PDB file of C-alpha atoms in Angstrom:
ATOM      1  CA  MET A   1      85.596-117.191-216.399  1.00  0.00           C
ATOM      2  CA  GLN A   2      82.311-115.728-215.143  1.00  0.00           C
ATOM      3  CA  ALA A   3      84.016-113.840-212.289  1.00  0.00           C
ATOM      4  CA  ASP A   4      83.526-110.124-211.762  1.00  0.00           C
ATOM      5  CA  THR A   5      86.132-108.282-213.876  1.00  0.00           C
ATOM      6  CA  TYR A   6      85.640-104.732-212.587  1.00  0.00           C
ATOM      7  CA  ILE A   7      88.799-102.666-213.078  1.00  0.00           C
ATOM      8  CA  PRO A   8      88.864 -99.272-211.313  1.00  0.00           C
ATOM      9  CA  ARG A   9      89.795 -96.378-213.602  1.00  0.00           C
ATOM     10  CA  ARG A  10      90.954 -93.960-210.908  1.00  0.00           C
ATOM     11  CA  LEU A  11      93.195 -95.918-208.590  1.00  0.00           C
ATOM     12  CA  ASP A  12      95.845 -93.251-207.974  1.00  0.00           C
ATOM     13  CA  ASP A  13      93.727 -90.093-207.736  1.00  0.00           C
ATOM     14  CA  GLN A  14      94.679 -87.446-205.201  1.00  0.00           C
ATOM     15  CA  TRP A  15      92.687 -87.277-201.975  1.00  0.00           C
ATOM     16  CA  LYS A  16      89.843 -84.801-202.184  1.00  0.00           C
ATOM     17  CA  ILE A  17      87.699 -82.787-199.791  1.00  0.00           C
ATOM     18  CA  GLY A  18      84.609 -82.072-201.848  1.00  0.00           C
ATOM     19  CA  PHE A  19      85.885 -80.621-205.132  1.00  0.00           C
ATOM     20  CA  TRP A  20      89.308 -79.587-203.791  1.00  0.00           C
ATOM     21  CA  ASP A  21      92.540 -81.529-203.420  1.00  0.00           C
ATOM     22  CA  VAL A  22      93.628 -82.065-199.827  1.00  0.00           C
ATOM     23  CA  ASP A  23      96.809 -80.005-200.191  1.00  0.00           C
ATOM     24  CA  VAL A  24      94.791 -77.023-201.469  1.00  0.00           C
ATOM     25  CA  ALA A  25      91.993 -77.317-198.890  1.00  0.00           C
ATOM     26  CA  ALA A  26      94.258 -77.917-195.861  1.00  0.00           C
ATOM     27  CA  PRO A  27      95.430 -74.276-195.430  1.00  0.00           C
ATOM     28  CA  ILE A  28      91.845 -73.009-195.421  1.00  0.00           C
ATOM     29  CA  LEU A  29      90.727 -75.633-192.913  1.00  0.00           C
ATOM     30  CA  PHE A  30      93.738 -75.012-190.660  1.00  0.00           C
ATOM     31  CA  MET A  31      93.295 -71.246-190.721  1.00  0.00           C
ATOM     32  CA  PHE A  32      89.553 -71.686-190.113  1.00  0.00           C
ATOM     33  CA  PHE A  33      90.433 -73.581-186.940  1.00  0.00           C
ATOM     34  CA  VAL A  34      93.053 -70.999-185.869  1.00  0.00           C
ATOM     35  CA  GLY A  35      90.644 -68.124-186.538  1.00  0.00           C
ATOM     36  CA  TYR A  36      87.866 -69.861-184.616  1.00  0.00           C
ATOM     37  CA  MET A  37      90.163 -70.459-181.653  1.00  0.00           C
ATOM     38  CA  SER A  38      91.304 -66.808-181.633  1.00  0.00           C
ATOM     39  CA  GLY A  39      87.903 -65.675-180.429  1.00  0.00           C
ATOM     40  CA  SER A  40      87.369 -62.416-182.309  1.00  0.00           C
ATOM     41  CA  LYS A  41      85.670 -61.725-185.605  1.00  0.00           C
ATOM     42  CA  THR A  42      88.523 -59.566-186.894  1.00  0.00           C
ATOM     43  CA  SER A  43      91.207 -62.183-186.295  1.00  0.00           C
ATOM     44  CA  PHE A  44      88.908 -64.848-187.770  1.00  0.00           C
ATOM     45  CA  ALA A  45      88.550 -62.752-190.941  1.00  0.00           C
ATOM     46  CA  VAL A  46      92.324 -62.164-191.112  1.00  0.00           C
ATOM     47  CA  CYS A  47      93.052 -65.869-190.626  1.00  0.00           C
ATOM     48  CA  MET A  48      90.520 -66.875-193.281  1.00  0.00           C
ATOM     49  CA  ALA A  49      91.972 -64.332-195.727  1.00  0.00           C
ATOM     50  CA  ALA A  50      95.463 -65.707-195.081  1.00  0.00           C
ATOM     51  CA  GLY A  51      94.202 -69.288-195.550  1.00  0.00           C
ATOM     52  CA  ILE A  52      92.503 -68.419-198.833  1.00  0.00           C
ATOM     53  CA  PHE A  53      95.635 -66.592-200.030  1.00  0.00           C
ATOM     54  CA  VAL A  54      97.901 -69.570-199.226  1.00  0.00           C
ATOM     55  CA  SER A  55      95.437 -71.977-200.811  1.00  0.00           C
ATOM     56  CA  ARG A  56      95.297 -69.938-204.026  1.00  0.00           C
ATOM     57  CA  TRP A  57      99.099 -69.680-204.039  1.00  0.00           C
ATOM     58  CA  ILE A  58      99.446 -73.471-203.742  1.00  0.00           C
ATOM     59  CA  SER A  59      96.896 -74.067-206.506  1.00  0.00           C
ATOM     60  CA  CYS A  60      98.770 -71.641-208.814  1.00  0.00           C
ATOM     61  CA  ILE A  61     102.050 -73.444-208.114  1.00  0.00           C
ATOM     62  CA  LYS A  62     100.439 -76.842-208.830  1.00  0.00           C
ATOM     63  CA  ALA A  63      98.864 -75.704-212.113  1.00  0.00           C
ATOM     64  CA  ASP A  64     100.090 -77.640-215.160  1.00  0.00           C
ATOM     65  CA  LYS A  65     102.286 -79.937-213.088  1.00  0.00           C
ATOM     66  CA  HIS A  66     102.144 -83.585-212.076  1.00  0.00           C
ATOM     67  CA  PRO A  67      99.118 -84.389-209.846  1.00  0.00           C
ATOM     68  CA  ALA A  68     101.429 -85.457-207.003  1.00  0.00           C
ATOM     69  CA  PHE A  69     103.645 -82.356-207.314  1.00  0.00           C
ATOM     70  CA  ALA A  70     103.120 -81.352-203.664  1.00  0.00           C
ATOM     71  CA  ILE A  71     104.149 -84.780-202.365  1.00  0.00           C
ATOM     72  CA  HIS A  72     107.228 -84.756-204.583  1.00  0.00           C
ATOM     73  CA  TRP A  73     108.166 -81.259-203.395  1.00  0.00           C
ATOM     74  CA  LEU A  74     107.788 -82.291-199.759  1.00  0.00           C
ATOM     75  CA  TYR A  75     109.953 -85.382-200.344  1.00  0.00           C
ATOM     76  CA  TRP A  76     112.811 -83.404-201.881  1.00  0.00           C
ATOM     77  CA  HIS A  77     112.744 -80.374-199.574  1.00  0.00           C
ATOM     78  CA  LEU A  78     111.849 -81.602-196.083  1.00  0.00           C
ATOM     79  CA  PRO A  79     114.307 -83.530-193.897  1.00  0.00           C
ATOM     80  CA  ALA A  80     113.760 -87.245-193.596  1.00  0.00           C
ATOM     81  CA  SER A  81     112.316 -88.677-190.427  1.00  0.00           C
ATOM     82  CA  PRO A  82     111.360 -92.248-189.551  1.00  0.00           C
ATOM     83  CA  LEU A  83     107.762 -91.430-190.486  1.00  0.00           C
ATOM     84  CA  THR A  84     108.581 -89.966-193.908  1.00  0.00           C
ATOM     85  CA  THR A  85     111.316 -92.293-195.152  1.00  0.00           C
ATOM     86  CA  MET A  86     110.474 -94.746-197.898  1.00  0.00           C
ATOM     87  CA  ARG A  87     112.185 -98.084-198.378  1.00  0.00           C
ATOM     88  CA  ALA A  88     111.719 -98.257-202.160  1.00  0.00           C
ATOM     89  CA  THR A  89     113.242 -94.855-202.976  1.00  0.00           C
ATOM     90  CA  PRO A  90     116.695 -93.412-202.350  1.00  0.00           C
ATOM     91  CA  PRO A  91     117.254 -90.842-199.602  1.00  0.00           C
ATOM     92  CA  SER A  92     116.261 -87.338-200.651  1.00  0.00           C
ATOM     93  CA  HIS A  93     119.742 -85.890-200.010  1.00  0.00           C
ATOM     94  CA  ILE A  94     121.118 -87.932-202.947  1.00  0.00           C
ATOM     95  CA  ARG A  95     120.384 -85.669-205.897  1.00  0.00           C
ATOM     96  CA  ARG A  96     122.359 -87.353-208.694  1.00  0.00           C
ATOM     97  CA  MET A  97     121.702 -90.938-209.637  1.00  0.00           C
ATOM     98  CA  VAL A  98     124.251 -92.969-211.591  1.00  0.00           C
ATOM     99  CA  GLY A  99     123.014 -95.966-213.496  1.00  0.00           C
TER     100      GLY A  99
END
């Protein structure tokens, strides 16, 4: 009865990089890498602008939706592969469920 009874409050939070969700920060980080590998300051600036634009677009789409909206969208719109299939859920090509 004297055991530690700590219960975490945030078990299912989204992954974060600093203050940002991973799915919002990933385009900026990817475009940072692409711009760095391009080798010129102009292309780096263009890549960073594109990364910031895509990141802002994703954050506007996610606004006022479920926290795992991006994962749900990917599940329903990308084709299934052995790495992305889940055993506990139906295949994503079955859109109507009876029962």
